[in-house]
Amino acid sequence: MNPFELTKQLMAIPSVTGTEREIGEFLLEHLSTLGYRVERQKVTPDRFNVLAFAGDGRVMFCTHIDTVPPPTAPVREDGEFLYGRGACDTKGIIAAMLEAGDRLRRDGVTNFGYLFLVGEETDSIGAKLANTLKWNSEYVVVGEPTENHLARAQKGTLMVELSVTGKAAHSGYPERGVSAITGLWNVLVDCQSADWGNDPVLGRGTFNIGVFRGGDAANMIPAHASASMMIRTVEPRAGVEENMRRIVADRATMEIVGASDPQITHVVEGFPTTVVSFGSDVPHLGNMGKRLLIGPGSILDAHTAGEKISKRELMEGVDLYERLVRKLLA
C-alpha cells in the first residue's frame, strides 16, 4: 500500500481522542502483516498504545493516533493534496514513517521501531504511560506537522480553569446582585495584559481565552461564570503559575488542568530547523532517549475543517525520516 492510499485508509477510520481502539487494531494487524514484532500497551479498558519493532529499537518513530473532532471529514484528494481529518495531524505522518521503515528494512537496517500513542490531543495519557516502560532506545523521533523542519524548541503550556461565583438578581435591580461575569471579565482583562515572558529562542509567551461560560438569561444578573484558557509558555511552569496566581489573587477560583515546561529538542546537522508554539507528546517521553520533533504538513492546517497534507511534502517526509534514522544510527 503506497503512502497516499494508507493515509486515506487511516483517515477513513474515526479516532477522536477516547475512540482510538479501531485504528489501533488496524495498525497492529498492518504492522504484523509487514513482519514487525508488535505489542499493545493497555492504557484504558478500550484504548491502547501500539508498539512495533524491526530490531532492537535504538531509534523509535513515534506519533499519536488520535484526532480532534469531528470524527471524520470527507476524505478526498486532488493532484496536490490529501484532505481529511488527520491528514497532517498525524495520519499522513504515520504513513510516511511506515514507508521510511520499509525502505530501511530493504537495505538491512533494522535498529528501529514504532510507538503509536493515544490521547495526545487532550492529556497525553498514552505518552505518559509509555514513558514508564523500560526503554533501550537512544532516540525518539516524534512526528508532528513541522513542514519537515526539525524543531529545536517547543513552547510549554499552562492550561487553567477559572470560576467566579456571584449573586443572582433581577437585571432591573442590579444593585441586589453581584455579576459573576463582570468579576471574571476583570480578571481576564488583567491576564491578557500581563507579561508572559520573552525568550530569545521561543519568542513571547501568549495568553488565550478558549472558552467562556456564564449566565442564564439576559434579564438576570449572572451568579456563575467560568473560563478555560491556555498560556503558551516560554519560562518554567513554576514561575508562570506563580504569576497567574498573583494576578487572580482571591478574585476567582483557579484550577490547573495541565502543564508542561518549554522543551529544547535534539537537532541533527544538515537538517533545517524551526521553533514551534504548539504542544506535543515530547515533554512526556524523557525516558526514551534524545527527543526529536519533525514531520510533513503544516500545523496551520491541523484542527481545521479543510485539513490537508501536500503529497509532495509527505514523500519528502519519507525521505527525511529515512535519512534521519541512518544519520542517528551512524
mmCIF file of C-alpha atoms in Angstrom:
data_model
loop_
_atom_site.group_PDB
_atom_site.id
_atom_site.type_symbol
_atom_site.label_atom_id
_atom_site.label_comp_id
_atom_site.label_asym_id
_atom_site.label_seq_id
_atom_site.Cartn_x
_atom_site.Cartn_y
_atom_site.Cartn_z
ATOM 1 C CA MET A 1 0.000 0.000 0.000
ATOM 2 C CA ASN A 2 1.572 3.309 -1.033
ATOM 3 C CA PRO A 3 1.710 6.176 1.480
ATOM 4 C CA PHE A 4 -1.160 8.074 -0.133
ATOM 5 C CA GLU A 5 -3.513 5.093 -0.037
ATOM 6 C CA LEU A 6 -2.501 4.281 3.535
ATOM 7 C CA THR A 7 -3.104 7.886 4.614
ATOM 8 C CA LYS A 8 -6.597 7.797 3.108
ATOM 9 C CA GLN A 9 -7.351 4.453 4.738
ATOM 10 C CA LEU A 10 -6.217 5.777 8.128
ATOM 11 C CA MET A 11 -8.288 8.954 7.712
ATOM 12 C CA ALA A 12 -11.365 6.841 6.968
ATOM 13 C CA ILE A 13 -11.107 5.304 10.467
ATOM 14 C CA PRO A 14 -12.534 7.731 13.071
ATOM 15 C CA SER A 15 -10.164 8.134 16.019
ATOM 16 C CA VAL A 16 -11.205 11.159 18.048
ATOM 17 C CA THR A 17 -9.478 11.041 21.438
ATOM 18 C CA GLY A 18 -11.074 8.290 23.510
ATOM 19 C CA THR A 19 -12.134 6.240 20.474
ATOM 20 C CA GLU A 20 -8.747 5.065 19.180
ATOM 21 C CA ARG A 21 -9.414 1.332 19.506
ATOM 22 C CA GLU A 22 -10.338 0.683 15.852
ATOM 23 C CA ILE A 23 -7.323 2.444 14.391
ATOM 24 C CA GLY A 24 -5.105 0.771 16.967
ATOM 25 C CA GLU A 25 -6.357 -2.653 15.883
ATOM 26 C CA PHE A 26 -5.806 -1.704 12.227
ATOM 27 C CA LEU A 27 -2.209 -0.677 12.891
ATOM 28 C CA LEU A 28 -1.470 -3.804 14.924
ATOM 29 C CA GLU A 29 -2.657 -6.023 12.084
ATOM 30 C CA HIS A 30 -0.973 -3.928 9.393
ATOM 31 C CA LEU A 31 2.384 -3.896 11.181
ATOM 32 C CA SER A 32 2.169 -7.605 11.929
ATOM 33 C CA THR A 33 1.481 -8.317 8.262
ATOM 34 C CA LEU A 34 4.561 -6.282 7.369
ATOM 35 C CA GLY A 35 6.644 -8.527 9.610
ATOM 36 C CA TYR A 36 7.180 -6.330 12.641
ATOM 37 C CA ARG A 37 7.085 -7.701 16.181
ATOM 38 C CA VAL A 38 4.030 -5.991 17.635
ATOM 39 C CA GLU A 39 2.772 -5.348 21.153
ATOM 40 C CA ARG A 40 -0.067 -3.432 22.724
ATOM 41 C CA GLN A 41 0.185 -1.421 25.917
ATOM 42 C CA LYS A 42 -3.157 -1.108 27.663
ATOM 43 C CA VAL A 43 -3.972 2.492 28.600
ATOM 44 C CA THR A 44 -7.679 2.218 29.494
ATOM 45 C CA PRO A 45 -10.068 -0.730 29.123
ATOM 46 C CA ASP A 46 -10.795 0.190 25.483
ATOM 47 C CA ARG A 47 -7.615 2.035 24.487
ATOM 48 C CA PHE A 48 -4.023 1.002 23.959
ATOM 49 C CA ASN A 49 -0.686 2.183 22.585
ATOM 50 C CA VAL A 50 0.790 0.290 19.643
ATOM 51 C CA LEU A 51 4.434 -0.819 19.778
ATOM 52 C CA ALA A 52 6.266 -2.444 16.877
ATOM 53 C CA PHE A 53 9.914 -3.399 16.399
ATOM 54 C CA ALA A 54 12.003 -4.254 13.368
ATOM 55 C CA GLY A 55 15.022 -4.995 15.571
ATOM 56 C CA ASP A 56 16.323 -3.660 18.857
ATOM 57 C CA GLY A 57 14.703 -0.232 18.568
ATOM 58 C CA ARG A 58 17.664 2.108 19.025
ATOM 59 C CA VAL A 59 15.601 4.744 17.197
ATOM 60 C CA MET A 60 11.839 4.871 17.744
ATOM 61 C CA PHE A 61 9.420 6.546 15.375
ATOM 62 C CA CYS A 62 6.602 7.970 17.489
ATOM 63 C CA THR A 63 3.388 9.865 16.889
ATOM 64 C CA HIS A 64 -0.212 9.873 18.062
ATOM 65 C CA ILE A 65 -3.206 8.115 16.546
ATOM 66 C CA ASP A 66 -5.984 10.290 17.988
ATOM 67 C CA THR A 67 -7.511 13.335 16.311
ATOM 68 C CA VAL A 68 -9.622 16.281 17.320
ATOM 69 C CA PRO A 69 -13.359 16.265 16.467
ATOM 70 C CA PRO A 70 -15.293 15.940 14.257
ATOM 71 C CA PRO A 71 -14.766 12.180 13.900
ATOM 72 C CA THR A 72 -14.452 12.314 10.127
ATOM 73 C CA ALA A 73 -14.223 14.826 7.353
ATOM 74 C CA PRO A 74 -14.675 13.936 3.681
ATOM 75 C CA VAL A 75 -11.594 12.001 2.580
ATOM 76 C CA ARG A 76 -10.518 13.145 -0.859
ATOM 77 C CA GLU A 77 -7.522 14.061 -2.946
ATOM 78 C CA ASP A 78 -6.513 16.138 -5.891
ATOM 79 C CA GLY A 79 -3.260 16.333 -7.776
ATOM 80 C CA GLU A 80 -1.519 18.199 -4.967
ATOM 81 C CA PHE A 81 -3.130 17.365 -1.614
ATOM 82 C CA LEU A 82 -4.792 14.706 0.519
ATOM 83 C CA TYR A 83 -7.738 16.046 2.534
ATOM 84 C CA GLY A 84 -9.484 14.736 5.655
ATOM 85 C CA ARG A 85 -9.405 14.648 9.445
ATOM 86 C CA GLY A 86 -5.899 13.683 10.491
ATOM 87 C CA ALA A 87 -4.316 14.357 7.101
ATOM 88 C CA CYS A 88 -1.358 16.165 8.653
ATOM 89 C CA ASP A 89 -2.130 15.574 12.344
ATOM 90 C CA THR A 90 -0.973 12.844 12.110
ATOM 91 C CA LYS A 91 -2.171 10.101 9.772
ATOM 92 C CA GLY A 92 -0.069 11.270 6.851
ATOM 93 C CA ILE A 93 2.898 11.258 9.226
ATOM 94 C CA ILE A 94 2.153 7.646 10.234
ATOM 95 C CA ALA A 95 2.173 6.661 6.560
ATOM 96 C CA ALA A 96 5.461 8.495 5.975
ATOM 97 C CA MET A 97 7.071 6.776 8.958
ATOM 98 C CA LEU A 98 5.936 3.345 7.810
ATOM 99 C CA GLU A 99 7.208 3.893 4.254
ATOM 100 C CA ALA A 100 10.564 5.070 5.622
ATOM 101 C CA GLY A 101 10.736 1.913 7.728
ATOM 102 C CA ASP A 102 10.084 -0.285 4.692
ATOM 103 C CA ARG A 103 12.936 1.405 2.832
ATOM 104 C CA LEU A 104 15.285 0.955 5.778
ATOM 105 C CA ARG A 105 14.482 -2.738 6.128
ATOM 106 C CA ARG A 106 15.010 -3.323 2.410
ATOM 107 C CA ASP A 107 18.583 -2.115 2.962
ATOM 108 C CA GLY A 108 19.036 -4.291 6.027
ATOM 109 C CA VAL A 109 18.609 -1.519 8.611
ATOM 110 C CA THR A 110 16.522 -2.902 11.494
ATOM 111 C CA ASN A 111 17.571 -0.972 14.612
ATOM 112 C CA PHE A 112 14.303 0.948 14.829
ATOM 113 C CA GLY A 113 10.711 0.605 15.907
ATOM 114 C CA TYR A 114 7.384 2.393 16.223
ATOM 115 C CA LEU A 115 5.359 3.781 19.097
ATOM 116 C CA PHE A 116 1.848 4.990 18.243
ATOM 117 C CA LEU A 117 0.114 6.731 21.117
ATOM 118 C CA VAL A 118 -3.409 7.533 22.270
ATOM 119 C CA GLY A 119 -4.552 10.732 23.911
ATOM 120 C CA GLU A 120 -2.116 13.368 22.668
ATOM 121 C CA GLU A 121 -4.867 15.834 21.803
ATOM 122 C CA THR A 122 -6.055 16.028 25.422
ATOM 123 C CA ASP A 123 -3.929 14.775 28.323
ATOM 124 C CA SER A 124 -1.091 12.763 26.672
ATOM 125 C CA ILE A 125 -2.105 9.751 28.755
ATOM 126 C CA GLY A 126 -0.613 7.366 26.193
ATOM 127 C CA ALA A 127 2.787 9.076 26.231
ATOM 128 C CA LYS A 128 2.875 9.300 29.999
ATOM 129 C CA LEU A 129 2.194 5.579 30.339
ATOM 130 C CA ALA A 130 4.624 4.622 27.568
ATOM 131 C CA ASN A 131 7.321 6.602 29.356
ATOM 132 C CA THR A 132 7.059 4.196 32.323
ATOM 133 C CA LEU A 133 8.217 1.245 30.217
ATOM 134 C CA LYS A 134 11.844 0.118 30.152
ATOM 135 C CA TRP A 135 13.382 1.625 27.030
ATOM 136 C CA ASN A 136 16.738 0.866 25.430
ATOM 137 C CA SER A 137 16.195 3.423 22.702
ATOM 138 C CA GLU A 138 18.717 6.210 22.176
ATOM 139 C CA TYR A 139 16.442 8.495 20.161
ATOM 140 C CA VAL A 140 12.709 9.025 19.716
ATOM 141 C CA VAL A 141 11.568 10.826 16.563
ATOM 142 C CA VAL A 142 8.221 12.405 17.394
ATOM 143 C CA GLY A 143 6.049 13.163 14.386
ATOM 144 C CA GLU A 144 4.092 16.403 14.248
ATOM 145 C CA PRO A 145 3.496 18.747 11.288
ATOM 146 C CA THR A 146 6.607 20.958 11.233
ATOM 147 C CA GLU A 147 6.861 21.323 7.434
ATOM 148 C CA ASN A 148 9.744 18.820 7.552
ATOM 149 C CA HIS A 149 11.903 21.054 9.751
ATOM 150 C CA LEU A 150 13.480 19.735 12.939
ATOM 151 C CA ALA A 151 12.080 21.653 15.894
ATOM 152 C CA ARG A 152 14.906 22.870 18.085
ATOM 153 C CA ALA A 153 12.496 24.138 20.755
ATOM 154 C CA GLN A 154 8.829 23.875 21.725
ATOM 155 C CA LYS A 155 6.836 26.243 23.912
ATOM 156 C CA GLY A 156 5.378 24.934 27.137
ATOM 157 C CA THR A 157 1.755 25.078 28.231
ATOM 158 C CA LEU A 158 -0.300 26.044 31.242
ATOM 159 C CA MET A 159 -3.988 25.173 30.994
ATOM 160 C CA VAL A 160 -6.140 26.900 33.593
ATOM 161 C CA GLU A 161 -9.804 26.923 34.569
ATOM 162 C CA LEU A 162 -11.122 29.998 36.395
ATOM 163 C CA SER A 163 -14.536 30.289 38.024
ATOM 164 C CA VAL A 164 -16.343 33.082 39.848
ATOM 165 C CA THR A 165 -19.488 32.905 41.962
ATOM 166 C CA GLY A 166 -21.695 35.993 42.146
ATOM 167 C CA LYS A 167 -25.239 36.609 43.318
ATOM 168 C CA ALA A 168 -28.278 36.262 41.079
ATOM 169 C CA ALA A 169 -30.822 39.083 40.887
ATOM 170 C CA HIS A 170 -33.324 40.691 38.539
ATOM 171 C CA SER A 171 -31.475 42.755 35.934
ATOM 172 C CA GLY A 172 -33.806 45.671 36.635
ATOM 173 C CA TYR A 173 -32.305 45.859 40.116
ATOM 174 C CA PRO A 174 -28.588 45.197 39.579
ATOM 175 C CA GLU A 175 -27.723 46.598 42.991
ATOM 176 C CA ARG A 176 -29.362 43.497 44.514
ATOM 177 C CA GLY A 177 -26.925 41.135 42.816
ATOM 178 C CA VAL A 178 -23.254 40.582 42.036
ATOM 179 C CA SER A 179 -22.309 39.808 38.427
ATOM 180 C CA ALA A 180 -20.028 36.800 38.169
ATOM 181 C CA ILE A 181 -19.388 37.639 34.522
ATOM 182 C CA THR A 182 -18.148 41.123 35.357
ATOM 183 C CA GLY A 183 -15.930 39.751 38.103
ATOM 184 C CA LEU A 184 -14.393 37.124 35.848
ATOM 185 C CA TRP A 185 -14.085 39.545 32.944
ATOM 186 C CA ASN A 186 -11.986 41.907 35.060
ATOM 187 C CA VAL A 187 -9.608 39.068 35.947
ATOM 188 C CA LEU A 188 -9.270 38.011 32.310
ATOM 189 C CA VAL A 189 -8.526 41.551 31.166
ATOM 190 C CA ASP A 190 -5.654 41.668 33.644
ATOM 191 C CA CYS A 191 -4.413 38.275 32.453
ATOM 192 C CA GLN A 192 -4.464 39.345 28.815
ATOM 193 C CA SER A 193 -2.473 42.491 29.516
ATOM 194 C CA ALA A 194 0.140 40.703 31.649
ATOM 195 C CA ASP A 195 3.696 39.966 30.538
ATOM 196 C CA TRP A 196 4.086 36.228 29.953
ATOM 197 C CA GLY A 197 7.784 36.334 29.188
ATOM 198 C CA ASN A 198 10.027 36.719 26.174
ATOM 199 C CA ASP A 199 12.702 34.191 25.251
ATOM 200 C CA PRO A 200 15.379 34.771 22.581
ATOM 201 C CA VAL A 201 14.646 31.350 21.029
ATOM 202 C CA LEU A 202 10.973 30.723 21.803
ATOM 203 C CA GLY A 203 9.714 34.284 21.451
ATOM 204 C CA ARG A 204 6.899 35.704 23.560
ATOM 205 C CA GLY A 205 4.588 33.791 25.849
ATOM 206 C CA THR A 206 0.954 34.119 24.788
ATOM 207 C CA PHE A 207 -2.378 34.004 26.607
ATOM 208 C CA ASN A 208 -5.609 32.710 25.051
ATOM 209 C CA ILE A 209 -9.165 32.519 26.431
ATOM 210 C CA GLY A 210 -10.517 29.449 24.683
ATOM 211 C CA VAL A 211 -13.914 29.053 26.383
ATOM 212 C CA PHE A 212 -16.113 31.467 28.335
ATOM 213 C CA ARG A 213 -19.299 30.356 30.091
ATOM 214 C CA GLY A 214 -21.681 32.385 32.215
ATOM 215 C CA GLY A 215 -25.179 33.494 32.992
ATOM 216 C CA ASP A 216 -28.621 32.102 32.345
ATOM 217 C CA ALA A 217 -30.626 34.900 30.727
ATOM 218 C CA ALA A 218 -30.246 38.490 29.564
ATOM 219 C CA ASN A 219 -32.635 39.718 32.245
ATOM 220 C CA MET A 220 -30.708 38.120 35.133
ATOM 221 C CA ILE A 221 -27.591 39.189 36.999
ATOM 222 C CA PRO A 222 -25.316 36.147 36.423
ATOM 223 C CA ALA A 223 -24.452 34.120 39.503
ATOM 224 C CA HIS A 224 -21.816 31.910 37.874
ATOM 225 C CA ALA A 225 -19.089 32.348 35.261
ATOM 226 C CA SER A 226 -16.091 30.280 34.224
ATOM 227 C CA ALA A 227 -13.414 30.319 31.562
ATOM 228 C CA SER A 228 -10.821 27.937 30.152
ATOM 229 C CA MET A 229 -7.524 29.361 28.998
ATOM 230 C CA MET A 230 -4.159 28.312 27.665
ATOM 231 C CA ILE A 231 -0.844 30.051 28.171
ATOM 232 C CA ARG A 232 1.882 29.091 25.697
ATOM 233 C CA THR A 233 4.844 29.441 28.000
ATOM 234 C CA VAL A 234 8.465 30.363 27.372
ATOM 235 C CA GLU A 235 9.521 30.173 31.016
ATOM 236 C CA PRO A 236 9.453 27.309 33.562
ATOM 237 C CA ARG A 237 5.991 26.316 34.695
ATOM 238 C CA ALA A 238 6.501 27.266 38.347
ATOM 239 C CA GLY A 239 7.119 30.924 37.572
ATOM 240 C CA VAL A 240 4.225 31.168 35.127
ATOM 241 C CA GLU A 241 1.846 29.567 37.601
ATOM 242 C CA GLU A 242 3.020 31.912 40.340
ATOM 243 C CA ASN A 243 2.406 34.911 38.081
ATOM 244 C CA MET A 244 -1.074 33.638 37.250
ATOM 245 C CA ARG A 245 -1.988 33.138 40.910
ATOM 246 C CA ARG A 246 -0.724 36.620 41.739
ATOM 247 C CA ILE A 247 -2.946 38.171 39.063
ATOM 248 C CA VAL A 248 -6.021 36.152 40.026
ATOM 249 C CA ALA A 249 -5.495 36.543 43.798
ATOM 250 C CA ASP A 250 -8.798 35.906 45.604
ATOM 251 C CA ARG A 251 -10.971 37.165 42.755
ATOM 252 C CA ALA A 252 -11.599 33.718 41.248
ATOM 253 C CA THR A 253 -11.133 30.032 41.925
ATOM 254 C CA MET A 254 -8.190 28.727 39.904
ATOM 255 C CA GLU A 255 -7.621 25.123 38.814
ATOM 256 C CA ILE A 256 -4.554 23.918 36.890
ATOM 257 C CA VAL A 257 -5.828 21.495 34.248
ATOM 258 C CA GLY A 258 -2.482 20.652 32.682
ATOM 259 C CA ALA A 259 1.022 21.979 32.203
ATOM 260 C CA SER A 260 4.384 21.307 30.607
ATOM 261 C CA ASP A 261 7.670 23.173 30.595
ATOM 262 C CA PRO A 262 9.214 24.560 27.394
ATOM 263 C CA GLN A 263 11.363 21.958 25.666
ATOM 264 C CA ILE A 264 14.744 22.098 23.948
ATOM 265 C CA THR A 265 14.791 19.229 21.456
ATOM 266 C CA HIS A 266 17.621 17.410 19.705
ATOM 267 C CA VAL A 267 18.721 18.588 16.269
ATOM 268 C CA VAL A 268 20.960 16.974 13.693
ATOM 269 C CA GLU A 269 23.422 18.743 11.441
ATOM 270 C CA GLY A 270 22.262 19.064 7.857
ATOM 271 C CA PHE A 271 18.543 19.350 8.610
ATOM 272 C CA PRO A 272 16.677 22.689 8.582
ATOM 273 C CA THR A 273 15.278 23.754 11.949
ATOM 274 C CA THR A 274 12.378 25.712 13.374
ATOM 275 C CA VAL A 275 10.745 26.639 16.684
ATOM 276 C CA VAL A 276 7.145 25.572 17.371
ATOM 277 C CA SER A 277 4.444 27.075 19.564
ATOM 278 C CA PHE A 278 2.168 24.029 19.635
ATOM 279 C CA GLY A 279 2.180 21.221 22.177
ATOM 280 C CA SER A 280 3.115 17.585 21.604
ATOM 281 C CA ASP A 281 3.960 14.399 23.481
ATOM 282 C CA VAL A 282 7.635 15.415 23.601
ATOM 283 C CA PRO A 283 7.608 16.570 27.273
ATOM 284 C CA HIS A 284 6.324 13.167 28.400
ATOM 285 C CA LEU A 285 8.840 10.890 26.628
ATOM 286 C CA GLY A 286 12.033 11.706 28.505
ATOM 287 C CA ASN A 287 12.893 8.072 29.270
ATOM 288 C CA MET A 288 13.186 7.157 25.589
ATOM 289 C CA GLY A 289 16.430 8.975 24.865
ATOM 290 C CA LYS A 290 17.084 12.163 22.947
ATOM 291 C CA ARG A 291 13.863 13.603 21.598
ATOM 292 C CA LEU A 292 13.449 14.930 18.060
ATOM 293 C CA LEU A 293 10.327 16.609 16.679
ATOM 294 C CA ILE A 294 9.672 16.672 12.939
ATOM 295 C CA GLY A 295 7.127 15.774 10.286
ATOM 296 C CA PRO A 296 5.479 16.704 6.994
ATOM 297 C CA GLY A 297 2.495 19.042 6.891
ATOM 298 C CA SER A 298 1.701 22.429 8.373
ATOM 299 C CA ILE A 299 0.332 22.977 11.860
ATOM 300 C CA LEU A 300 -1.777 25.767 10.322
ATOM 301 C CA ASP A 301 -3.814 23.086 8.517
ATOM 302 C CA ALA A 302 -4.244 20.908 11.622
ATOM 303 C CA HIS A 303 -7.567 21.065 13.504
ATOM 304 C CA THR A 304 -9.243 22.893 10.588
ATOM 305 C CA ALA A 305 -12.277 21.943 8.504
ATOM 306 C CA GLY A 306 -10.054 21.770 5.423
ATOM 307 C CA GLU A 307 -7.205 19.796 6.986
ATOM 308 C CA LYS A 308 -4.782 18.622 4.313
ATOM 309 C CA ILE A 309 -1.261 17.458 3.581
ATOM 310 C CA SER A 310 0.782 18.027 0.470
ATOM 311 C CA LYS A 311 1.612 14.830 -1.411
ATOM 312 C CA ARG A 312 4.984 16.249 -2.319
ATOM 313 C CA GLU A 313 5.735 17.134 1.294
ATOM 314 C CA LEU A 314 4.560 13.742 2.535
ATOM 315 C CA MET A 315 7.024 11.978 0.214
ATOM 316 C CA GLU A 316 9.753 14.419 1.214
ATOM 317 C CA GLY A 317 8.922 13.397 4.781
ATOM 318 C CA VAL A 318 9.558 9.749 3.874
ATOM 319 C CA ASP A 319 12.999 10.657 2.522
ATOM 320 C CA LEU A 320 13.699 12.804 5.572
ATOM 321 C CA TYR A 321 12.726 10.108 8.092
ATOM 322 C CA GLU A 322 14.849 7.522 6.293
ATOM 323 C CA ARG A 323 17.864 9.850 6.115
ATOM 324 C CA LEU A 324 17.425 10.925 9.718
ATOM 325 C CA VAL A 325 17.427 7.366 11.076
ATOM 326 C CA ARG A 326 20.502 6.483 9.045
ATOM 327 C CA LYS A 327 22.314 9.511 10.435
ATOM 328 C CA LEU A 328 21.262 8.781 14.029
ATOM 329 C CA LEU A 329 22.452 5.183 13.731
ATOM 330 C CA ALA A 330 25.719 6.062 12.011
#
